[in-house]
Each structure stands twice: as structure tokens, then as C-alpha cells.
Amino acid sequence: MANLKDLRNRIASVQSTQKITKAMKMVAASKLRRAQEAAEAARPYAERMENVLASLASSMVGQVGGPKLLAGSGSDKRHLVVVATSERGLCGGFNTNIVKAARARINHLIAEDKDVKIVTIGKKGAASLRRDFGTRMARHFDMSHVKHLGFADAGPVTDYLLSAFEAEEFDICTLFYAKFQSALTQIVTVQQLIPASYDADNVTDLGGAAYDYEPDENEILDQLLPRNVGVQLFRALLENAASEQGSRMTAMDSATRNAGDMIDSLRTTYNRTRQAVITNELIEIISGAEAL
Amino acid sequence: MADKLHFELVSPERLLMSRDVDMVVVPGGDGDFGVLTGHAPVVSTLRTGILEVHNDGSEPDRLLVRGGFAEVNPEGLTILAEEATPLADVDREALEAQLKDANEDVNDAGDEAQLLQSIKTRDRLAEIIGVLDLIA
């Protein structure tokens, strides 16, 4: 039978764990709100940019020799997979889900005999991908110094991607991140960054008129496409930040509840044991008295 | 006054301004151009320069913008700028100090990545100060 003192210690330790998970949940909830606001605030820019890109791209359709960032390099042999995860753990299935999706994709590409290189943002995903694809890791970006994600924080990654594409180190670049839907659901999303993907339905309706381009289409595309990579990346990182906090909040909430359940059942055992001990002592006394 | 132009200024981080104004003068890649309501649809690049927002005949709001695009469509004018600061908030001395630091960084850069990064910062600051020189 469990010792009373041991049970008391267990209860105390589960209680302090519960306090910690509860605090983490509160912190995640407040960070989530901020991350969500940031993600929403960034939406107009990305949307407008997509519109302009879609208008331009659809006017370029059918033309030969468009910019490579839009038309592609003409091959699909070498893939660059960018996996964005968090810098901290204890956020439920957040990192696992992203890594799982990325891993499935990478294995699929390898099976198709493609060249795959991996770039990671955030150390959680990097650690588990390095185990499986150690030789394919091209670069890792550390985001642990970033407190509030700003556009400039996406800069180094964008610069790296663009210069690697310029140097023809890869043909296609896809990005893995988790899109924030609610604190309960985050959707792992795969987005093709290079060549640029766009939704042709987004074209602004000009009511028959056509855009004038200043200086001209190509000049604008040349400037817009690299920026678009940066903006899409930045948006993905913002979504990821919100998802991470949402996932952590949910995970910590259920941890807190679990701890509560555990405390209840430990209490029951404790009380039962205490009763048993008392009963035992009584029996001993009574049988001792009867023996006299 | 006739109809107003709907004007939006957005940075990657947030929507900075959204209101109806009389006219906006945009520092386009091919030269400044004014946009009034009913302007033909245009997409233009931006150069680092001063964006002027005119409204109700009062002194125009002037903003320093860098990097991005202007889009005019039937709904109005949208400026996508990587940076936008009200001119009154631009601190020339601070910028010059930063430029000095950036120059030192370029000289002290350890590896190539650092060098590229610091050159970028330096060029960006030099560009902004160049614009300030022009209007001074």
C-alpha cells in the first residue's frame, strides 16, 4: 500500500506542475492575441501585392521569357524545401505536424529522384529533420533572438533564397508552415514561393480598362517578384507565430486539466489509504484489548 | 469640393493610413505624378522620396517612403511601401549617425553575408539622406 507521505508529496508536485502549465497557458493566450493582431495587420499589404501580381502575371501569360521568379527556371529537378517551425517546445503537435508534412513531401520528392535541399527556420524543426536528412540540410536560420516579428526579420531568409535562386542552386522553392485558423486548429500549409504562385481570380476588375505600367511591365515585375517572396515569407512567419501560441495555449490548457484529474484521483487514493491506516490501527487496538 | 480620392498606405506590417483625400503626389520610378479621383488605372514603382497628401487646401502631409509600388484602380490609390515615415518624424542626425555606423560595419565585416547585409543597410541610409538633401 502506498505510503501516506509519498502520496502527499506526489499531490504537491502535481499541484505545482499544474500551476506552471496554467501560467504558461495564460502567457500563451496573451501572446496569441498579439500575434494574431500582427498577422491581421499584415494582411492588407500581402493581399494588395497579390492583386497587383495577379494582374501583371495574367497580362504576361503566353509571353515567352518572363522573369524567372515567375516563369520558373525551366526545370523541376532541384527542390528547396523551407520548413518554418518554432524556437520553443511545449506547444502540442505544432512542430510535429509541420515536420511530418515536410518529411512526407521530402521523401516523396526523393523517391521521384529529385534533388532536395532543406532550409529550416526555427530550431525545433531543424533538430528532427537533421536526424533524417542530415546531408541535405542547406541552411538554418535562428529566430530565437526575435521577440516581435518585424518585416526586417524575414530579410535574411529572403536574401538567402533570392541569391541562391540567382546562383541557380534550386529550381523550385516550397514553404511549409502552419496557417492559423483558431486556437484549436492550425492547418499545415504548403506554399510554393518560387516560381511565384498566384490566384488568377484575384485580378482587380477595372471595368474594361487596362493598367498603365510605369516604367513598364518587366521593370515592375523585376521589383515586385523579389518583394513578393519576402512578403509571403513574412506572412507565413506571422501565421506561424500565431499558430504556435494557439497550439501552446491548447496544449497547456489540456495539461492543466489533466493535472487536475490526476490530483483528484491522488486525493481519493490518499484519503482511502488514510482511512485504511486508521481502521488498521483500531483493529489492532481492539484485538489487543480482546486478547487480554 | 468634388469627389475625393480614396487613399491607402500600407506597409508589410500594417495599414498605415486609409482615408479620403483631394490629391496625392507619388514619387514614381519615372518621376513624380499626382493622383486625383478618377485617375486612369496605373501600376508604378516607387523610388525613395516624398509622398505628399493634399487635403482640404491645408498644408500637405509629407511622408518619406522607400521601396514599393503605387496602384491606382477605380477604387482609389494604394501605396505599398516597405517603409513610410512622416517627414516630421525623420531624424536626420540619427540617420547620419546610423550611416556612420553602417560605414564602419562595412569596413569591419567578418564574412561575406555580414558584408552584404551592412552594404545594404548603408545604401538604404545613404538613399534616404540623399532625398533629405534634395528637399532641404
Short mmCIF file of C-alpha atoms in Angstrom, two decimals:
data_model
loop_
_atom_site.label_atom_id
_atom_site.label_comp_id
_atom_site.label_asym_id
_atom_site.label_seq_id
_atom_site.Cartn_x
_atom_site.Cartn_y
_atom_site.Cartn_z
CA MET A 1 0.00 0.00 0.00
CA ALA A 2 1.30 3.44 -0.93
CA ASN A 3 2.84 5.35 1.84
CA LEU A 4 0.90 8.41 3.04
CA LYS A 5 3.89 10.72 2.92
CA ASP A 6 4.71 9.66 -0.66
CA LEU A 7 1.15 10.41 -1.71
CA ARG A 8 1.28 13.83 -0.10
CA ASN A 9 4.49 14.58 -1.98
CA ARG A 10 3.01 13.43 -5.29
CA ILE A 11 -0.03 15.64 -4.81
CA ALA A 12 2.16 18.64 -4.02
CA SER A 13 4.33 18.07 -7.06
CA VAL A 14 1.38 17.64 -9.44
CA GLN A 15 -0.11 20.80 -7.98
CA SER A 16 2.98 22.82 -8.72
CA THR A 17 3.12 21.40 -12.25
CA GLN A 18 -0.46 22.48 -12.68
CA LYS A 19 0.43 25.97 -11.55
CA ILE A 20 3.16 26.13 -14.18
CA THR A 21 1.02 24.87 -17.04
CA LYS A 22 -1.73 27.25 -16.03
CA ALA A 23 0.68 30.18 -16.10
CA MET A 24 2.03 29.07 -19.49
CA LYS A 25 -1.49 28.92 -20.82
CA MET A 26 -2.18 32.48 -19.72
CA VAL A 27 1.07 33.72 -21.22
CA ALA A 28 0.35 31.92 -24.49
CA ALA A 29 -3.14 33.40 -24.57
CA SER A 30 -1.86 36.95 -24.30
CA LYS A 31 0.93 36.33 -26.79
CA LEU A 32 -1.59 34.76 -29.10
CA ARG A 33 -3.68 37.88 -29.11
CA ARG A 34 -0.69 39.99 -30.05
CA ALA A 35 0.48 37.55 -32.73
CA GLN A 36 -3.00 37.40 -34.17
CA GLU A 37 -3.22 41.17 -34.35
CA ALA A 38 0.13 41.31 -36.11
CA ALA A 39 -0.95 38.66 -38.58
CA GLU A 40 -4.16 40.52 -39.32
CA ALA A 41 -2.40 43.86 -39.68
CA ALA A 42 -0.06 42.39 -42.25
CA ARG A 43 -2.88 41.03 -44.36
CA PRO A 44 -3.74 44.16 -46.43
CA TYR A 45 -0.22 44.50 -47.81
CA ALA A 46 0.07 40.87 -48.81
CA GLU A 47 -3.38 40.91 -50.37
CA ARG A 48 -2.81 44.05 -52.39
CA MET A 49 0.52 42.73 -53.52
CA GLU A 50 -1.10 39.50 -54.63
CA ASN A 51 -3.66 41.50 -56.59
CA VAL A 52 -1.04 43.52 -58.40
CA LEU A 53 0.97 40.38 -59.08
CA ALA A 54 -2.04 38.51 -60.37
CA SER A 55 -3.00 41.38 -62.69
CA LEU A 56 0.52 41.63 -64.01
CA ALA A 57 1.06 37.91 -64.30
CA SER A 58 -2.17 37.33 -66.16
CA SER A 59 -1.26 40.05 -68.63
CA MET A 60 2.05 38.28 -69.15
CA VAL A 61 0.52 34.86 -69.77
CA GLY A 62 1.60 33.40 -73.06
CA GLN A 63 4.62 35.64 -73.37
CA VAL A 64 7.92 33.89 -73.67
CA GLY A 65 10.86 34.78 -71.50
CA GLY A 66 9.15 36.32 -68.49
CA PRO A 67 11.17 36.78 -65.33
CA LYS A 68 12.45 33.52 -63.88
CA LEU A 69 10.90 34.16 -60.50
CA LEU A 70 7.52 33.95 -62.18
CA ALA A 71 8.08 31.59 -65.09
CA GLY A 72 10.50 29.26 -63.31
CA SER A 73 13.93 28.20 -64.43
CA GLY A 74 12.54 25.71 -66.90
CA SER A 75 13.35 22.65 -64.82
CA ASP A 76 11.86 20.96 -61.76
CA LYS A 77 14.83 18.86 -60.78
CA ARG A 78 16.19 20.69 -57.78
CA HIS A 79 13.89 21.47 -54.93
CA LEU A 80 14.43 23.67 -51.94
CA VAL A 81 12.14 22.97 -49.02
CA VAL A 82 11.82 25.70 -46.42
CA VAL A 83 10.42 24.47 -43.12
CA ALA A 84 9.33 27.11 -40.63
CA THR A 85 8.84 25.89 -37.06
CA SER A 86 9.10 27.38 -33.60
CA GLU A 87 12.08 28.05 -31.39
CA ARG A 88 10.45 26.62 -28.29
CA GLY A 89 8.80 23.38 -27.46
CA LEU A 90 5.78 22.60 -25.29
CA CYS A 91 3.34 23.64 -27.94
CA GLY A 92 1.48 20.42 -28.59
CA GLY A 93 1.62 18.94 -32.05
CA PHE A 94 2.60 22.20 -33.72
CA ASN A 95 6.15 21.35 -34.73
CA THR A 96 5.46 17.65 -35.21
CA ASN A 97 2.69 18.35 -37.68
CA ILE A 98 4.75 20.70 -39.81
CA VAL A 99 7.74 18.39 -39.79
CA LYS A 100 5.57 15.40 -40.60
CA ALA A 101 4.13 17.11 -43.67
CA ALA A 102 7.56 18.30 -44.76
CA ARG A 103 9.09 14.87 -44.25
CA ALA A 104 6.39 13.18 -46.33
CA ARG A 105 6.94 15.70 -49.11
CA ILE A 106 10.72 15.34 -49.00
CA ASN A 107 10.54 11.55 -49.10
CA HIS A 108 8.13 11.77 -52.00
CA LEU A 109 10.48 14.06 -53.91
CA ILE A 110 13.47 11.85 -53.19
CA ALA A 111 11.51 8.84 -54.42
CA GLU A 112 10.91 10.76 -57.64
CA ASP A 113 14.64 11.16 -57.96
CA LYS A 114 14.68 14.91 -57.38
CA ASP A 115 17.45 16.85 -55.74
CA VAL A 116 16.21 18.10 -52.39
CA LYS A 117 17.81 20.65 -50.12
CA ILE A 118 16.31 21.77 -46.86
CA VAL A 119 16.32 25.16 -45.19
CA THR A 120 14.98 25.41 -41.68
CA ILE A 121 13.70 28.37 -39.72
CA GLY A 122 13.38 27.70 -36.01
CA LYS A 123 15.36 25.08 -34.17
CA LYS A 124 12.59 22.66 -33.26
CA GLY A 125 12.01 21.50 -36.81
CA ALA A 126 15.71 21.65 -37.62
CA ALA A 127 16.58 19.16 -34.90
CA SER A 128 14.21 16.45 -36.06
CA LEU A 129 14.83 16.96 -39.78
CA ARG A 130 18.58 16.86 -39.31
CA ARG A 131 18.27 13.37 -37.89
CA ASP A 132 16.62 12.06 -41.06
CA PHE A 133 18.13 14.23 -43.76
CA GLY A 134 21.46 15.28 -42.30
CA THR A 135 23.25 15.61 -45.62
CA ARG A 136 20.51 17.62 -47.23
CA MET A 137 20.40 20.48 -44.77
CA ALA A 138 21.42 23.60 -46.66
CA ARG A 139 20.99 26.32 -44.09
CA HIS A 140 19.42 27.05 -40.75
CA PHE A 141 18.02 30.38 -39.62
CA ASP A 142 17.86 31.09 -35.95
CA MET A 143 14.92 33.19 -34.82
CA SER A 144 15.44 32.86 -31.08
CA HIS A 145 16.56 36.48 -30.77
CA VAL A 146 13.32 37.75 -32.30
CA LYS A 147 10.74 38.94 -29.78
CA HIS A 148 8.29 40.76 -32.01
CA LEU A 149 8.47 39.61 -35.56
CA GLY A 150 9.09 42.55 -37.88
CA PHE A 151 9.40 42.64 -41.63
CA ALA A 152 13.16 43.05 -41.29
CA ASP A 153 13.39 39.68 -39.51
CA ALA A 154 12.32 37.90 -42.66
CA GLY A 155 15.01 39.78 -44.60
CA PRO A 156 17.99 37.42 -44.17
CA VAL A 157 15.92 34.41 -45.25
CA THR A 158 14.57 36.26 -48.30
CA ASP A 159 18.05 37.43 -49.27
CA TYR A 160 19.37 33.91 -48.98
CA LEU A 161 16.57 32.42 -51.08
CA LEU A 162 16.90 35.04 -53.79
CA SER A 163 20.66 34.81 -54.06
CA ALA A 164 20.55 31.01 -54.08
CA PHE A 165 17.95 31.11 -56.83
CA GLU A 166 20.03 33.65 -58.72
CA ALA A 167 23.01 31.30 -58.41
CA GLU A 168 20.80 28.52 -59.81
CA GLU A 169 21.11 26.34 -56.75
CA PHE A 170 17.48 25.25 -56.98
CA ASP A 171 14.52 25.41 -59.35
CA ILE A 172 11.51 25.25 -57.09
CA CYS A 173 11.10 26.50 -53.57
CA THR A 174 8.27 25.42 -51.32
CA LEU A 175 7.50 26.67 -47.85
CA PHE A 176 5.96 24.69 -45.00
CA TYR A 177 4.22 26.49 -42.17
CA ALA A 178 1.06 26.31 -40.13
CA LYS A 179 -1.75 28.64 -41.03
CA PHE A 180 -3.62 29.99 -38.06
CA GLN A 181 -7.32 29.30 -38.03
CA SER A 182 -8.21 29.25 -34.35
CA ALA A 183 -6.55 28.35 -31.09
CA LEU A 184 -7.78 24.81 -31.67
CA THR A 185 -6.92 24.38 -35.33
CA GLN A 186 -3.80 25.24 -37.21
CA ILE A 187 -3.55 24.00 -40.76
CA VAL A 188 -0.21 22.87 -42.07
CA THR A 189 0.18 24.70 -45.35
CA VAL A 190 2.46 24.14 -48.28
CA GLN A 191 3.13 27.18 -50.38
CA GLN A 192 5.21 27.47 -53.48
CA LEU A 193 7.40 30.56 -53.17
CA ILE A 194 9.49 30.30 -56.30
CA PRO A 195 8.31 30.39 -59.04
CA ALA A 196 5.64 32.70 -57.68
CA SER A 197 2.18 31.24 -57.36
CA TYR A 198 -0.84 33.47 -57.65
CA ASP A 199 -4.55 33.18 -57.87
CA ALA A 200 -5.84 34.33 -61.24
CA ASP A 201 -9.21 35.11 -59.65
CA ASN A 202 -7.64 37.90 -57.69
CA VAL A 203 -7.30 40.20 -60.66
CA THR A 204 -8.89 43.54 -59.87
CA ASP A 205 -11.80 44.30 -62.12
CA LEU A 206 -11.09 47.51 -63.96
CA GLY A 207 -14.37 47.52 -65.81
CA GLY A 208 -12.79 47.06 -69.21
CA ALA A 209 -9.89 49.47 -68.72
CA ALA A 210 -6.29 48.25 -68.61
CA TYR A 211 -3.50 49.23 -66.28
CA ASP A 212 -0.79 51.57 -67.43
CA TYR A 213 2.56 50.36 -66.27
CA GLU A 214 5.28 52.74 -65.27
CA PRO A 215 8.07 52.31 -66.29
CA ASP A 216 6.89 49.03 -67.90
CA GLU A 217 5.66 45.55 -67.01
CA ASN A 218 9.06 43.92 -66.86
CA GLU A 219 10.59 46.59 -64.69
CA ILE A 220 7.73 46.32 -62.24
CA LEU A 221 7.81 42.54 -62.19
CA ASP A 222 11.55 42.64 -61.59
CA GLN A 223 10.93 44.67 -58.47
CA LEU A 224 7.72 43.07 -57.41
CA LEU A 225 8.70 39.42 -57.56
CA PRO A 226 11.62 39.54 -55.09
CA ARG A 227 9.48 41.64 -52.74
CA ASN A 228 6.67 39.18 -53.08
CA VAL A 229 8.93 36.38 -51.87
CA GLY A 230 9.76 38.47 -48.81
CA VAL A 231 6.16 39.37 -48.13
CA GLN A 232 4.88 35.81 -48.49
CA LEU A 233 7.61 34.59 -46.19
CA PHE A 234 6.89 37.30 -43.66
CA ARG A 235 3.21 36.46 -43.72
CA ALA A 236 3.96 32.77 -43.24
CA LEU A 237 6.16 33.57 -40.26
CA LEU A 238 3.43 35.69 -38.71
CA GLU A 239 0.86 32.95 -39.23
CA ASN A 240 3.31 30.50 -37.74
CA ALA A 241 3.85 32.68 -34.68
CA ALA A 242 0.11 32.89 -34.07
CA SER A 243 -0.30 29.15 -34.64
CA GLU A 244 2.49 28.35 -32.23
CA GLN A 245 0.88 30.34 -29.44
CA GLY A 246 -2.54 28.94 -30.22
CA SER A 247 -1.22 25.42 -30.16
CA ARG A 248 0.66 26.05 -26.95
CA MET A 249 -2.39 27.52 -25.32
CA THR A 250 -4.48 24.47 -26.19
CA ALA A 251 -1.75 22.07 -25.12
CA MET A 252 -1.24 23.84 -21.80
CA ASP A 253 -4.96 24.01 -21.20
CA SER A 254 -5.32 20.26 -21.54
CA ALA A 255 -2.19 19.72 -19.45
CA THR A 256 -3.75 21.84 -16.72
CA ARG A 257 -6.93 19.80 -16.92
CA ASN A 258 -5.01 16.54 -16.84
CA ALA A 259 -3.14 17.68 -13.78
CA GLY A 260 -6.47 18.48 -12.15
CA ASP A 261 -7.79 14.99 -12.88
CA MET A 262 -4.61 13.49 -11.52
CA ILE A 263 -4.84 15.49 -8.32
CA ASP A 264 -8.43 14.31 -7.83
CA SER A 265 -7.54 10.65 -8.20
CA LEU A 266 -4.46 11.01 -5.99
CA ARG A 267 -6.61 12.68 -3.31
CA THR A 268 -9.05 9.79 -3.41
CA THR A 269 -6.22 7.29 -3.00
CA TYR A 270 -4.74 9.38 -0.23
CA ASN A 271 -8.00 9.54 1.71
CA ARG A 272 -8.66 5.88 1.23
CA THR A 273 -5.20 4.98 2.43
CA ARG A 274 -5.57 7.23 5.44
CA GLN A 275 -8.87 5.57 6.35
CA ALA A 276 -7.30 2.16 5.91
CA VAL A 277 -4.45 3.07 8.20
CA ILE A 278 -6.88 4.30 10.88
CA THR A 279 -9.03 1.19 10.56
CA ASN A 280 -5.97 -0.97 10.84
CA GLU A 281 -4.84 0.79 13.98
CA LEU A 282 -8.32 0.42 15.51
CA ILE A 283 -8.41 -3.30 14.70
CA GLU A 284 -5.04 -3.70 16.32
CA ILE A 285 -6.14 -1.93 19.48
CA ILE A 286 -9.44 -3.76 19.70
CA SER A 287 -7.96 -7.19 19.08
CA GLY A 288 -5.22 -6.35 21.56
CA ALA A 289 -7.86 -5.44 24.16
CA GLU A 290 -9.88 -8.57 23.42
CA ALA A 291 -6.83 -10.79 23.88
CA LEU A 292 -6.43 -9.62 27.46
CA MET B 1 -15.05 70.18 -53.45
CA ALA B 2 -15.66 67.39 -55.92
CA ASP B 3 -15.32 63.71 -55.17
CA LYS B 4 -12.47 62.58 -53.03
CA LEU B 5 -9.79 60.06 -53.78
CA HIS B 6 -9.68 57.03 -51.55
CA PHE B 7 -6.10 56.67 -50.46
CA GLU B 8 -4.45 53.78 -48.61
CA LEU B 9 -0.90 53.50 -47.44
CA VAL B 10 0.19 50.05 -46.35
CA SER B 11 3.47 48.68 -45.05
CA PRO B 12 4.19 44.96 -44.76
CA GLU B 13 3.46 45.19 -41.06
CA ARG B 14 0.22 47.14 -41.08
CA LEU B 15 -2.19 49.51 -42.74
CA LEU B 16 -0.74 52.92 -42.01
CA MET B 17 -3.34 55.22 -43.48
CA SER B 18 -6.74 54.88 -45.04
CA ARG B 19 -8.75 57.98 -45.80
CA ASP B 20 -10.33 60.13 -48.48
CA VAL B 21 -8.18 62.98 -49.75
CA ASP B 22 -8.09 65.51 -52.59
CA MET B 23 -4.78 64.60 -54.18
CA VAL B 24 -1.67 62.55 -53.57
CA VAL B 25 1.68 63.25 -55.21
CA VAL B 26 3.54 59.99 -55.63
CA PRO B 27 7.30 59.70 -56.14
CA GLY B 28 7.12 57.22 -59.03
CA GLY B 29 10.04 55.36 -60.50
CA ASP B 30 9.77 57.52 -63.63
CA GLY B 31 9.12 60.79 -61.87
CA ASP B 32 6.53 62.27 -59.56
CA PHE B 33 2.90 62.11 -60.50
CA GLY B 34 -0.23 63.47 -58.92
CA VAL B 35 -3.27 61.30 -58.47
CA LEU B 36 -6.75 62.75 -58.24
CA THR B 37 -10.01 60.90 -58.16
CA GLY B 38 -10.90 59.29 -61.46
CA HIS B 39 -7.29 58.72 -62.42
CA ALA B 40 -6.68 56.01 -65.05
CA PRO B 41 -5.53 52.67 -63.66
CA VAL B 42 -1.76 52.64 -63.19
CA VAL B 43 0.78 50.41 -61.54
CA SER B 44 4.05 52.16 -60.89
CA THR B 45 7.21 51.51 -58.96
CA LEU B 46 8.20 53.89 -56.19
CA ARG B 47 11.55 55.48 -55.71
CA THR B 48 12.74 56.64 -52.33
CA GLY B 49 11.19 60.04 -51.98
CA ILE B 50 8.50 62.23 -50.52
CA LEU B 51 4.85 61.37 -50.76
CA GLU B 52 2.53 64.36 -50.46
CA VAL B 53 -1.03 64.03 -49.32
CA HIS B 54 -3.13 67.10 -50.08
CA ASN B 55 -6.44 67.58 -48.42
CA ASP B 56 -8.87 70.49 -47.98
CA GLY B 57 -6.32 73.03 -49.17
CA SER B 58 -4.35 72.80 -45.94
CA GLU B 59 -0.62 72.21 -45.72
CA PRO B 60 0.05 68.77 -47.31
CA ASP B 61 1.11 65.81 -45.16
CA ARG B 62 4.53 64.75 -46.26
CA LEU B 63 5.88 61.25 -45.77
CA LEU B 64 9.20 59.72 -46.59
CA VAL B 65 8.60 56.44 -48.42
CA ARG B 66 11.03 53.82 -49.58
CA GLY B 67 10.66 50.78 -51.76
CA GLY B 68 7.37 49.61 -53.14
CA PHE B 69 4.56 50.27 -55.56
CA ALA B 70 1.66 52.52 -56.27
CA GLU B 71 -1.51 51.08 -57.68
CA VAL B 72 -4.38 53.18 -58.96
CA ASN B 73 -7.60 51.36 -59.67
CA PRO B 74 -11.21 52.52 -59.85
CA GLU B 75 -11.47 52.19 -56.06
CA GLY B 76 -8.62 54.56 -55.41
CA LEU B 77 -4.92 54.73 -54.80
CA THR B 78 -2.95 52.17 -52.85
CA ILE B 79 0.66 52.70 -51.93
CA LEU B 80 2.60 49.60 -50.92
CA ALA B 81 5.72 50.88 -49.23
CA GLU B 82 8.31 48.93 -47.36
CA GLU B 83 8.97 51.97 -45.20
CA ALA B 84 6.92 55.07 -44.61
CA THR B 85 7.65 57.74 -42.02
CA PRO B 86 6.08 61.17 -41.62
CA LEU B 87 8.73 63.65 -42.67
CA ALA B 88 8.44 65.45 -39.35
CA ASP B 89 9.49 62.26 -37.55
CA VAL B 90 12.58 61.73 -39.66
CA ASP B 91 15.59 62.49 -37.53
CA ARG B 92 18.38 63.48 -39.83
CA GLU B 93 21.10 63.45 -37.18
CA ALA B 94 20.16 59.95 -36.05
CA LEU B 95 20.23 58.78 -39.65
CA GLU B 96 23.66 60.26 -40.19
CA ALA B 97 24.94 58.58 -37.06
CA GLN B 98 23.50 55.30 -38.30
CA LEU B 99 25.13 55.82 -41.67
CA LYS B 100 28.46 56.34 -39.95
CA ASP B 101 27.99 53.10 -38.03
CA ALA B 102 26.97 51.32 -41.21
CA ASN B 103 30.11 52.53 -42.95
CA GLU B 104 32.18 51.15 -40.10
CA ASP B 105 30.30 47.87 -40.32
CA VAL B 106 31.12 47.61 -43.99
CA ASN B 107 34.80 48.01 -43.20
CA ASP B 108 34.73 45.59 -40.27
CA ALA B 109 32.53 42.92 -41.83
CA GLY B 110 33.84 39.47 -40.98
CA ASP B 111 32.28 37.32 -43.67
CA GLU B 112 30.50 37.81 -46.94
CA ALA B 113 26.98 37.61 -45.55
CA GLN B 114 27.75 40.29 -42.99
CA LEU B 115 29.32 42.45 -45.68
CA LEU B 116 26.29 42.18 -47.94
CA GLN B 117 23.97 42.96 -45.05
CA SER B 118 25.93 46.01 -43.98
CA ILE B 119 26.27 47.29 -47.53
CA LYS B 120 22.50 47.02 -47.88
CA THR B 121 21.94 48.97 -44.67
CA ARG B 122 24.43 51.60 -45.75
CA ASP B 123 22.91 52.08 -49.18
CA ARG B 124 19.46 52.33 -47.70
CA LEU B 125 20.53 55.06 -45.28
CA ALA B 126 22.50 56.90 -47.94
CA GLU B 127 19.44 56.88 -50.19
CA ILE B 128 17.21 58.36 -47.50
CA ILE B 129 19.74 61.06 -46.64
CA GLY B 130 20.09 61.83 -50.34
CA VAL B 131 16.37 62.51 -50.52
CA LEU B 132 16.55 64.74 -47.45
CA ASP B 133 19.37 66.69 -49.10
CA LEU B 134 17.22 67.31 -52.14
CA ILE B 135 14.35 68.85 -50.23
CA ALA B 136 16.46 70.71 -47.68
#
